[in-house]
């Protein structure tokens, strides 16, 4: 049998085309309403990305896997794009006259500009060019090299009115989010839970987020800096990913704080691995949002105009389960109990699970409710009234109108 020789390979950076860089710069200069959509392909150039946004006064949007690449508090940042993204991000994307795609092969094309606008795409992989949206300028290059060239160009952009309008829109959105976080009701509002998690989080904490409503609440209400890491199954939507993700994060970065945020549906799929975290002595905080149902599925059914079915889950004593595994468990029903439990969990030296009972009627509405979704909700309401002779409980009208209009 032939003997295979060991070989080493080194990725070769593509040679940047200065002509393409200049073409892209020309489009950026003449645009009135440019928008950046950045993905994980720009993570190693996050400093240069922010410099580009500030130099040319361009609002920044990120894909969900890239959350944390730009600090949530940056004045030019509009959050992430998509169904669980922000309304300002969606509206900026529909108003733009120049789309700048940086390191992303964003698959949800319905959230990209509905009309064809000029587009610049920068990526190190040529096969991604014009894959989702036709690009007028394609720059195959290392992201840091391209952005550095643009940043050192002798070009000045001041007082771009579109950026100011986006910033005002974002301030309005943030005021809505703050209203949600201030809720002190029982059962607990998931938004309030996220606000309290922020209070005990380290600047370089790693968040491992499950798929479901926990994705929505974490994405919108956790305020990340660019030292944080945000792990989730963004493209495949794999339920149960929070706990194994937290175990992997603690193995890779044992010195860092690791926080998993999951639901009872996702956690119950992999809960046996809590024993693994205990066995390998991996201190972490697992926040379980317990609403005894598959809540995200419930609202997907409603948005599709279907009646709810097969969404109920048993009310398990998850805190007791954690204790029986050798970790610590806290049963939480009020905001005061949540604050105390998080403070204790922060200093515990074993895996900790907080079984937080949250409002099952907290609706993970899209940042922007599209017309097809609105028709689905109306159809669901009609079927519920006809078949069950009752009116389904919906979010407050004020919240619905804010997201729809």
Short mmCIF file of C-alpha atoms in Angstrom, two decimals:
data_model
loop_
_atom_site.label_atom_id
_atom_site.label_comp_id
_atom_site.label_asym_id
_atom_site.label_seq_id
_atom_site.Cartn_x
_atom_site.Cartn_y
_atom_site.Cartn_z
CA UNK A 1 0.00 0.00 0.00
CA UNK A 2 1.48 3.38 -0.96
CA UNK A 3 2.74 5.56 1.88
CA UNK A 4 1.13 8.97 2.14
CA UNK A 5 3.44 11.87 2.87
CA UNK A 6 2.48 14.47 5.43
CA UNK A 7 1.87 17.82 3.79
CA UNK A 8 1.17 21.31 5.04
CA UNK A 9 -0.97 23.90 3.32
CA UNK A 10 -1.06 27.63 3.62
CA UNK A 11 -4.00 29.72 2.51
CA UNK A 12 -2.93 32.18 -0.14
CA UNK A 13 -4.52 35.59 0.13
CA UNK A 14 -5.95 36.75 -3.18
CA UNK A 15 -4.23 39.70 -4.77
CA UNK A 16 -6.38 42.75 -4.23
CA UNK A 17 -7.44 44.66 -7.34
CA UNK A 18 -6.86 48.36 -6.77
CA UNK A 19 -9.07 49.13 -9.75
CA UNK A 20 -11.98 47.36 -8.03
CA UNK A 21 -11.18 49.12 -4.76
CA UNK A 22 -11.37 52.50 -6.54
CA UNK A 23 -14.62 51.54 -8.25
CA UNK A 24 -16.12 50.66 -4.89
CA UNK A 25 -14.85 53.89 -3.34
CA UNK A 26 -16.48 55.87 -6.17
CA UNK A 27 -19.86 54.28 -5.42
CA UNK A 28 -19.48 55.00 -1.70
CA UNK A 29 -18.65 58.66 -2.39
CA UNK A 30 -21.66 59.33 -4.61
CA UNK A 31 -24.25 57.35 -2.63
CA UNK A 32 -26.80 59.26 -0.56
CA UNK A 33 -28.07 56.31 1.50
CA UNK A 34 -25.39 53.61 1.76
CA UNK A 35 -25.82 50.68 4.16
CA UNK A 36 -23.26 48.11 5.35
CA UNK A 37 -24.32 44.49 5.96
CA UNK A 38 -21.39 42.68 7.59
CA UNK A 39 -21.01 38.97 8.35
CA UNK A 40 -18.49 36.72 10.04
CA UNK A 41 -16.11 37.17 7.12
CA UNK A 42 -15.41 40.65 8.49
CA UNK A 43 -14.81 39.59 12.11
CA UNK A 44 -11.04 39.83 11.88
CA UNK A 45 -11.41 43.38 10.52
CA UNK A 46 -13.91 44.75 13.03
CA UNK A 47 -11.70 47.74 13.88
CA UNK A 48 -11.41 48.66 10.21
CA UNK A 49 -15.16 48.12 9.75
CA UNK A 50 -16.01 50.64 12.46
CA UNK A 51 -13.47 53.09 11.02
CA UNK A 52 -15.12 52.76 7.61
CA UNK A 53 -18.56 53.45 9.07
CA UNK A 54 -17.33 56.51 10.96
CA UNK A 55 -15.24 57.91 8.10
CA UNK A 56 -18.02 57.69 5.50
CA UNK A 57 -20.97 58.04 7.90
CA UNK A 58 -22.57 54.73 6.92
CA UNK A 59 -25.00 52.81 9.16
CA UNK A 60 -23.91 49.26 10.03
CA UNK A 61 -26.07 46.13 10.15
CA UNK A 62 -24.76 42.64 10.96
CA UNK A 63 -25.94 39.11 10.33
CA UNK A 64 -26.96 37.11 13.40
CA UNK A 65 -23.74 34.99 13.53
CA UNK A 66 -21.75 38.24 13.53
CA UNK A 67 -23.52 39.70 16.59
CA UNK A 68 -20.91 41.22 18.88
CA UNK A 69 -18.60 42.19 16.04
CA UNK A 70 -19.85 45.77 16.40
CA UNK A 71 -20.67 46.98 19.93
CA UNK A 72 -24.43 47.24 20.37
CA UNK A 73 -23.95 50.74 21.77
CA UNK A 74 -22.14 52.16 18.73
CA UNK A 75 -24.11 55.17 17.40
CA UNK A 76 -23.93 53.93 13.78
CA UNK A 77 -25.15 50.42 14.58
CA UNK A 78 -28.69 49.33 13.64
CA UNK A 79 -28.61 45.77 14.98
CA UNK A 80 -29.05 42.61 12.94
CA UNK A 81 -31.17 41.87 9.90
CA UNK A 82 -33.97 39.34 9.49
CA UNK A 83 -37.14 38.11 11.15
CA UNK A 84 -35.66 38.55 14.62
CA UNK A 85 -33.71 41.65 13.63
CA UNK A 86 -34.58 45.28 14.31
CA UNK A 87 -37.14 47.40 12.52
CA UNK A 88 -34.55 50.17 11.84
CA UNK A 89 -32.29 47.62 10.11
CA UNK A 90 -35.15 46.45 7.87
CA UNK A 91 -36.23 49.98 7.00
CA UNK A 92 -32.68 51.16 6.26
CA UNK A 93 -32.20 48.17 3.98
CA UNK A 94 -35.35 49.06 2.02
CA UNK A 95 -34.34 52.75 1.74
CA UNK A 96 -30.71 52.27 0.75
CA UNK A 97 -29.27 53.33 -2.59
CA UNK A 98 -26.02 51.38 -2.08
CA UNK A 99 -25.72 47.94 -0.47
CA UNK A 100 -22.22 47.11 0.85
CA UNK A 101 -21.92 43.37 1.59
CA UNK A 102 -18.86 42.61 3.70
CA UNK A 103 -17.96 38.99 4.39
CA UNK A 104 -21.47 37.57 4.14
CA UNK A 105 -23.44 35.22 1.93
CA UNK A 106 -26.70 36.32 3.57
CA UNK A 107 -29.36 33.76 2.59
CA UNK A 108 -32.60 35.51 3.59
CA UNK A 109 -32.92 37.57 0.44
CA UNK A 110 -36.42 38.82 1.30
CA UNK A 111 -34.76 41.15 3.80
CA UNK A 112 -32.32 42.58 1.26
CA UNK A 113 -33.42 45.59 -0.84
CA UNK A 114 -36.63 44.73 -2.68
CA UNK A 115 -35.57 46.83 -5.66
CA UNK A 116 -32.21 46.52 -7.42
CA UNK A 117 -29.71 49.03 -6.08
CA UNK A 118 -25.97 49.32 -6.72
CA UNK A 119 -24.04 46.79 -4.65
CA UNK A 120 -20.44 46.30 -3.57
CA UNK A 121 -19.46 42.86 -2.32
CA UNK A 122 -16.17 42.09 -0.57
CA UNK A 123 -15.25 38.52 0.29
CA UNK A 124 -12.17 36.32 0.29
CA UNK A 125 -14.11 33.54 -1.45
CA UNK A 126 -14.85 34.25 -5.09
CA UNK A 127 -17.69 31.72 -5.31
CA UNK A 128 -19.79 33.89 -2.98
CA UNK A 129 -19.81 36.82 -5.36
CA UNK A 130 -23.32 37.79 -6.55
CA UNK A 131 -24.62 34.53 -5.08
CA UNK A 132 -27.56 36.13 -3.25
CA UNK A 133 -27.67 39.67 -4.67
CA UNK A 134 -26.16 40.97 -7.92
CA UNK A 135 -23.03 42.99 -7.16
CA UNK A 136 -21.86 45.82 -9.40
CA UNK A 137 -18.38 45.78 -7.87
CA UNK A 138 -16.92 42.44 -6.75
CA UNK A 139 -13.77 42.64 -4.65
CA UNK A 140 -12.12 39.29 -3.94
CA UNK A 141 -9.69 40.15 -1.17
CA UNK A 142 -8.85 39.86 2.49
CA UNK A 143 -11.37 42.07 4.29
CA UNK A 144 -8.80 43.94 6.32
CA UNK A 145 -6.78 44.81 3.20
CA UNK A 146 -9.81 46.22 1.37
CA UNK A 147 -11.19 48.24 4.26
CA UNK A 148 -7.74 49.64 5.04
CA UNK A 149 -7.46 50.95 1.48
CA UNK A 150 -10.84 52.66 1.71
CA UNK A 151 -10.08 54.10 5.15
CA UNK A 152 -6.84 55.74 4.02
CA UNK A 153 -8.43 57.33 0.95
CA UNK A 154 -8.34 61.13 0.85
CA UNK A 155 -12.11 61.43 0.98
CA UNK A 156 -14.24 63.27 3.53
CA UNK A 157 -17.95 62.71 4.08
CA UNK A 158 -19.78 64.90 6.56
CA UNK A 159 -23.34 65.24 7.78
CA UNK A 160 -24.87 62.41 5.80
CA UNK A 161 -28.56 62.98 6.54
CA UNK A 162 -29.46 59.31 6.00
CA UNK A 163 -27.24 58.24 8.90
CA UNK A 164 -28.89 60.82 11.17
CA UNK A 165 -32.35 59.53 10.20
CA UNK A 166 -31.26 55.94 10.92
CA UNK A 167 -29.84 56.96 14.30
CA UNK A 168 -33.09 58.69 15.26
CA UNK A 169 -35.01 55.59 14.18
CA UNK A 170 -32.73 53.41 16.29
CA UNK A 171 -33.18 55.63 19.35
CA UNK A 172 -36.92 55.18 19.02
CA UNK A 173 -36.49 51.38 18.75
CA UNK A 174 -34.25 51.34 21.82
CA UNK A 175 -36.85 53.25 23.82
CA UNK A 176 -39.35 50.48 22.98
CA UNK A 177 -36.85 47.86 24.14
CA UNK A 178 -36.31 49.73 27.43
CA UNK A 179 -40.05 49.72 28.05
CA UNK A 180 -40.03 45.94 27.65
CA UNK A 181 -37.06 45.48 29.98
CA UNK A 182 -38.71 47.49 32.75
CA UNK A 183 -41.62 45.06 33.14
CA UNK A 184 -41.95 43.71 36.68
CA UNK A 185 -44.91 41.41 36.07
CA UNK A 186 -45.36 37.82 37.21
CA UNK A 187 -44.88 35.58 35.29
CA UNK A 188 -41.61 37.25 34.39
CA UNK A 189 -41.16 38.99 31.05
CA UNK A 190 -38.27 37.37 29.14
CA UNK A 191 -37.07 40.86 28.22
CA UNK A 192 -36.62 41.67 31.92
CA UNK A 193 -34.66 38.44 32.37
CA UNK A 194 -32.19 39.54 29.68
CA UNK A 195 -31.75 42.91 31.40
CA UNK A 196 -30.81 41.19 34.67
CA UNK A 197 -28.41 38.81 32.89
CA UNK A 198 -26.62 41.86 31.51
CA UNK A 199 -26.08 43.11 35.06
CA UNK A 200 -23.98 40.09 36.07
CA UNK A 201 -22.18 39.53 32.75
CA UNK A 202 -18.45 40.06 32.33
CA UNK A 203 -17.19 42.28 29.47
CA UNK A 204 -15.73 39.21 27.73
CA UNK A 205 -18.52 36.76 28.60
CA UNK A 206 -19.38 34.08 26.06
CA UNK A 207 -23.09 33.60 25.38
CA UNK A 208 -24.34 30.29 24.00
CA UNK A 209 -27.88 30.79 22.77
CA UNK A 210 -30.48 28.18 21.93
CA UNK A 211 -32.88 28.22 18.99
CA UNK A 212 -36.41 29.37 19.77
CA UNK A 213 -37.76 32.38 21.62
CA UNK A 214 -34.50 32.47 23.59
CA UNK A 215 -32.81 33.49 20.33
CA UNK A 216 -35.14 36.46 19.96
CA UNK A 217 -34.83 37.72 23.51
CA UNK A 218 -31.03 37.26 23.59
CA UNK A 219 -30.45 38.91 20.23
CA UNK A 220 -32.54 41.96 21.02
CA UNK A 221 -31.91 42.54 24.71
CA UNK A 222 -28.33 41.44 25.43
CA UNK A 223 -26.01 44.41 24.87
CA UNK A 224 -22.73 43.01 23.56
CA UNK A 225 -19.36 44.66 23.23
CA UNK A 226 -16.78 43.46 20.74
CA UNK A 227 -15.03 41.38 23.44
CA UNK A 228 -18.09 39.16 23.82
CA UNK A 229 -18.78 36.04 21.79
CA UNK A 230 -22.28 35.08 20.71
CA UNK A 231 -22.79 31.44 19.71
CA UNK A 232 -25.98 30.12 18.15
CA UNK A 233 -27.22 27.93 15.30
CA UNK A 234 -28.18 30.83 13.06
CA UNK A 235 -28.52 29.13 9.67
CA UNK A 236 -29.57 25.56 10.54
CA UNK A 237 -31.78 26.53 13.49
CA UNK A 238 -30.77 23.53 15.60
CA UNK A 239 -32.74 23.35 18.84
CA UNK A 240 -30.76 22.19 21.86
CA UNK A 241 -27.52 23.93 20.87
CA UNK A 242 -27.11 26.17 23.95
CA UNK A 243 -25.84 23.63 26.50
CA UNK A 244 -23.34 21.83 24.22
CA UNK A 245 -22.20 25.23 22.95
CA UNK A 246 -21.56 26.35 26.52
CA UNK A 247 -19.59 23.17 27.26
CA UNK A 248 -17.46 23.75 24.16
CA UNK A 249 -16.93 27.41 25.10
CA UNK A 250 -15.83 26.49 28.64
CA UNK A 251 -13.45 23.87 27.28
CA UNK A 252 -11.89 26.36 24.87
CA UNK A 253 -11.87 29.33 27.27
CA UNK A 254 -11.90 27.95 30.85
CA UNK A 255 -11.02 31.37 32.29
CA UNK A 256 -14.05 33.14 30.81
CA UNK A 257 -17.60 33.47 32.07
CA UNK A 258 -19.97 31.29 30.01
CA UNK A 259 -23.73 31.86 30.01
CA UNK A 260 -26.17 29.59 28.19
CA UNK A 261 -29.67 30.87 27.48
CA UNK A 262 -32.18 28.22 26.52
CA UNK A 263 -35.86 27.30 26.66
CA UNK A 264 -37.48 24.27 28.22
CA UNK A 265 -38.01 22.81 24.73
CA UNK A 266 -34.39 23.11 23.66
CA UNK A 267 -32.89 22.16 27.02
CA UNK A 268 -35.00 19.02 27.40
CA UNK A 269 -33.52 17.70 24.15
CA UNK A 270 -29.97 17.67 25.58
CA UNK A 271 -30.44 17.97 29.36
CA UNK A 272 -28.42 14.81 30.01
CA UNK A 273 -25.30 16.76 29.05
CA UNK A 274 -25.64 18.86 32.20
CA UNK A 275 -24.05 15.80 33.83
CA UNK A 276 -21.10 16.22 31.46
CA UNK A 277 -20.57 19.81 32.59
CA UNK A 278 -20.69 18.68 36.23
CA UNK A 279 -18.35 15.73 35.63
CA UNK A 280 -15.70 17.89 33.96
CA UNK A 281 -16.05 20.64 36.57
CA UNK A 282 -17.12 23.38 34.19
CA UNK A 283 -18.66 26.31 36.05
CA UNK A 284 -21.27 27.97 33.87
CA UNK A 285 -24.66 29.61 34.17
CA UNK A 286 -27.59 28.05 32.33
CA UNK A 287 -30.65 30.31 32.23
CA UNK A 288 -33.71 28.26 31.25
CA UNK A 289 -36.76 30.24 30.12
CA UNK A 290 -39.57 27.95 31.21
CA UNK A 291 -42.97 28.60 29.63
CA UNK A 292 -44.10 24.93 29.35
CA UNK A 293 -44.53 25.16 25.59
CA UNK A 294 -42.77 25.41 22.26
CA UNK A 295 -43.42 29.12 22.12
CA UNK A 296 -41.58 29.97 18.90
CA UNK A 297 -43.44 27.18 17.12
CA UNK A 298 -46.68 28.58 18.52
CA UNK A 299 -46.10 31.96 16.94
CA UNK A 300 -44.83 30.47 13.69
CA UNK A 301 -48.10 28.55 13.45
CA UNK A 302 -50.05 31.74 14.07
CA UNK A 303 -48.02 33.72 11.50
CA UNK A 304 -48.81 30.99 8.95
CA UNK A 305 -52.51 31.28 9.76
CA UNK A 306 -52.66 27.84 11.40
CA UNK A 307 -54.27 26.84 14.66
CA UNK A 308 -51.91 25.90 17.50
CA UNK A 309 -51.23 22.19 17.99
CA UNK A 310 -48.58 19.92 19.59
CA UNK A 311 -46.83 22.75 21.43
CA UNK A 312 -47.45 21.92 25.11
CA UNK A 313 -44.57 20.72 27.31
CA UNK A 314 -44.62 19.17 30.83
CA UNK A 315 -43.73 21.32 33.82
CA UNK A 316 -40.50 19.64 34.93
CA UNK A 317 -38.54 20.60 38.06
CA UNK A 318 -35.40 21.58 36.17
CA UNK A 319 -33.78 23.13 39.25
CA UNK A 320 -34.18 19.82 41.07
CA UNK A 321 -32.73 18.02 38.08
CA UNK A 322 -29.63 20.22 38.20
CA UNK A 323 -29.17 19.49 41.92
CA UNK A 324 -29.51 15.74 41.34
CA UNK A 325 -26.81 15.95 38.66
CA UNK A 326 -24.38 17.46 41.18
CA UNK A 327 -24.74 21.07 40.12
CA UNK A 328 -26.87 23.83 41.61
CA UNK A 329 -30.41 24.75 40.70
CA UNK A 330 -32.54 27.78 41.47
CA UNK A 331 -36.31 28.01 40.99
CA UNK A 332 -37.21 31.57 39.94
CA UNK A 333 -40.63 33.19 39.61
CA UNK A 334 -40.14 36.89 40.50
CA UNK A 335 -37.64 39.53 39.47
CA UNK A 336 -36.33 39.74 43.03
CA UNK A 337 -35.69 35.97 43.05
CA UNK A 338 -33.98 36.30 39.67
CA UNK A 339 -31.59 39.01 40.87
CA UNK A 340 -30.60 36.94 43.94
CA UNK A 341 -30.17 33.73 41.92
CA UNK A 342 -27.99 35.40 39.28
CA UNK A 343 -25.75 36.96 41.94
CA UNK A 344 -25.26 33.56 43.60
CA UNK A 345 -24.75 31.80 40.26
CA UNK A 346 -22.08 34.33 39.29
CA UNK A 347 -19.82 33.16 42.12
CA UNK A 348 -20.71 29.44 42.16
CA UNK A 349 -17.89 27.08 41.17
CA UNK A 350 -20.13 24.38 39.66
CA UNK A 351 -22.59 24.38 36.74
CA UNK A 352 -25.72 26.28 37.77
CA UNK A 353 -29.20 26.15 36.26
CA UNK A 354 -31.80 28.87 36.79
CA UNK A 355 -35.31 27.53 36.12
CA UNK A 356 -36.96 30.86 35.31
CA UNK A 357 -40.73 30.76 34.85
CA UNK A 358 -41.60 33.30 32.17
CA UNK A 359 -44.77 34.61 30.59
CA UNK A 360 -45.92 32.16 27.90
CA UNK A 361 -47.82 34.99 26.21
CA UNK A 362 -44.65 37.04 25.62
CA UNK A 363 -44.72 37.23 21.83
CA UNK A 364 -41.43 37.08 19.87
CA UNK A 365 -42.80 39.37 17.18
CA UNK A 366 -40.66 40.16 14.13
CA UNK A 367 -38.83 43.48 14.27
CA UNK A 368 -40.90 44.45 11.26
CA UNK A 369 -44.21 42.64 10.71
CA UNK A 370 -44.61 42.08 6.97
CA UNK A 371 -48.00 42.03 5.26
CA UNK A 372 -47.99 38.26 4.70
CA UNK A 373 -47.33 37.72 8.42
CA UNK A 374 -50.13 40.12 9.35
CA UNK A 375 -52.55 38.20 7.11
CA UNK A 376 -51.45 34.97 8.80
CA UNK A 377 -52.18 36.36 12.27
CA UNK A 378 -55.63 37.52 11.12
CA UNK A 379 -56.35 34.10 9.62
CA UNK A 380 -55.31 32.40 12.88
CA UNK A 381 -57.58 34.71 14.86
CA UNK A 382 -60.50 33.93 12.58
CA UNK A 383 -60.01 30.16 12.86
CA UNK A 384 -59.69 30.35 16.65
CA UNK A 385 -62.89 32.34 16.91
CA UNK A 386 -64.74 29.95 14.57
CA UNK A 387 -63.50 26.64 15.98
CA UNK A 388 -62.96 27.43 19.67
CA UNK A 389 -65.45 30.29 20.12
CA UNK A 390 -62.88 32.51 21.76
CA UNK A 391 -60.53 35.38 20.89
CA UNK A 392 -56.88 34.40 21.07
CA UNK A 393 -54.67 36.42 23.37
CA UNK A 394 -52.49 38.74 21.31
CA UNK A 395 -49.75 41.20 22.30
CA UNK A 396 -50.87 44.77 23.11
CA UNK A 397 -52.20 46.64 20.08
CA UNK A 398 -49.57 49.33 20.62
CA UNK A 399 -46.78 46.78 20.20
CA UNK A 400 -48.33 45.28 17.07
CA UNK A 401 -48.83 48.69 15.43
CA UNK A 402 -45.26 49.74 16.26
CA UNK A 403 -43.87 46.70 14.44
CA UNK A 404 -46.31 46.84 11.51
CA UNK A 405 -46.57 50.52 10.56
#
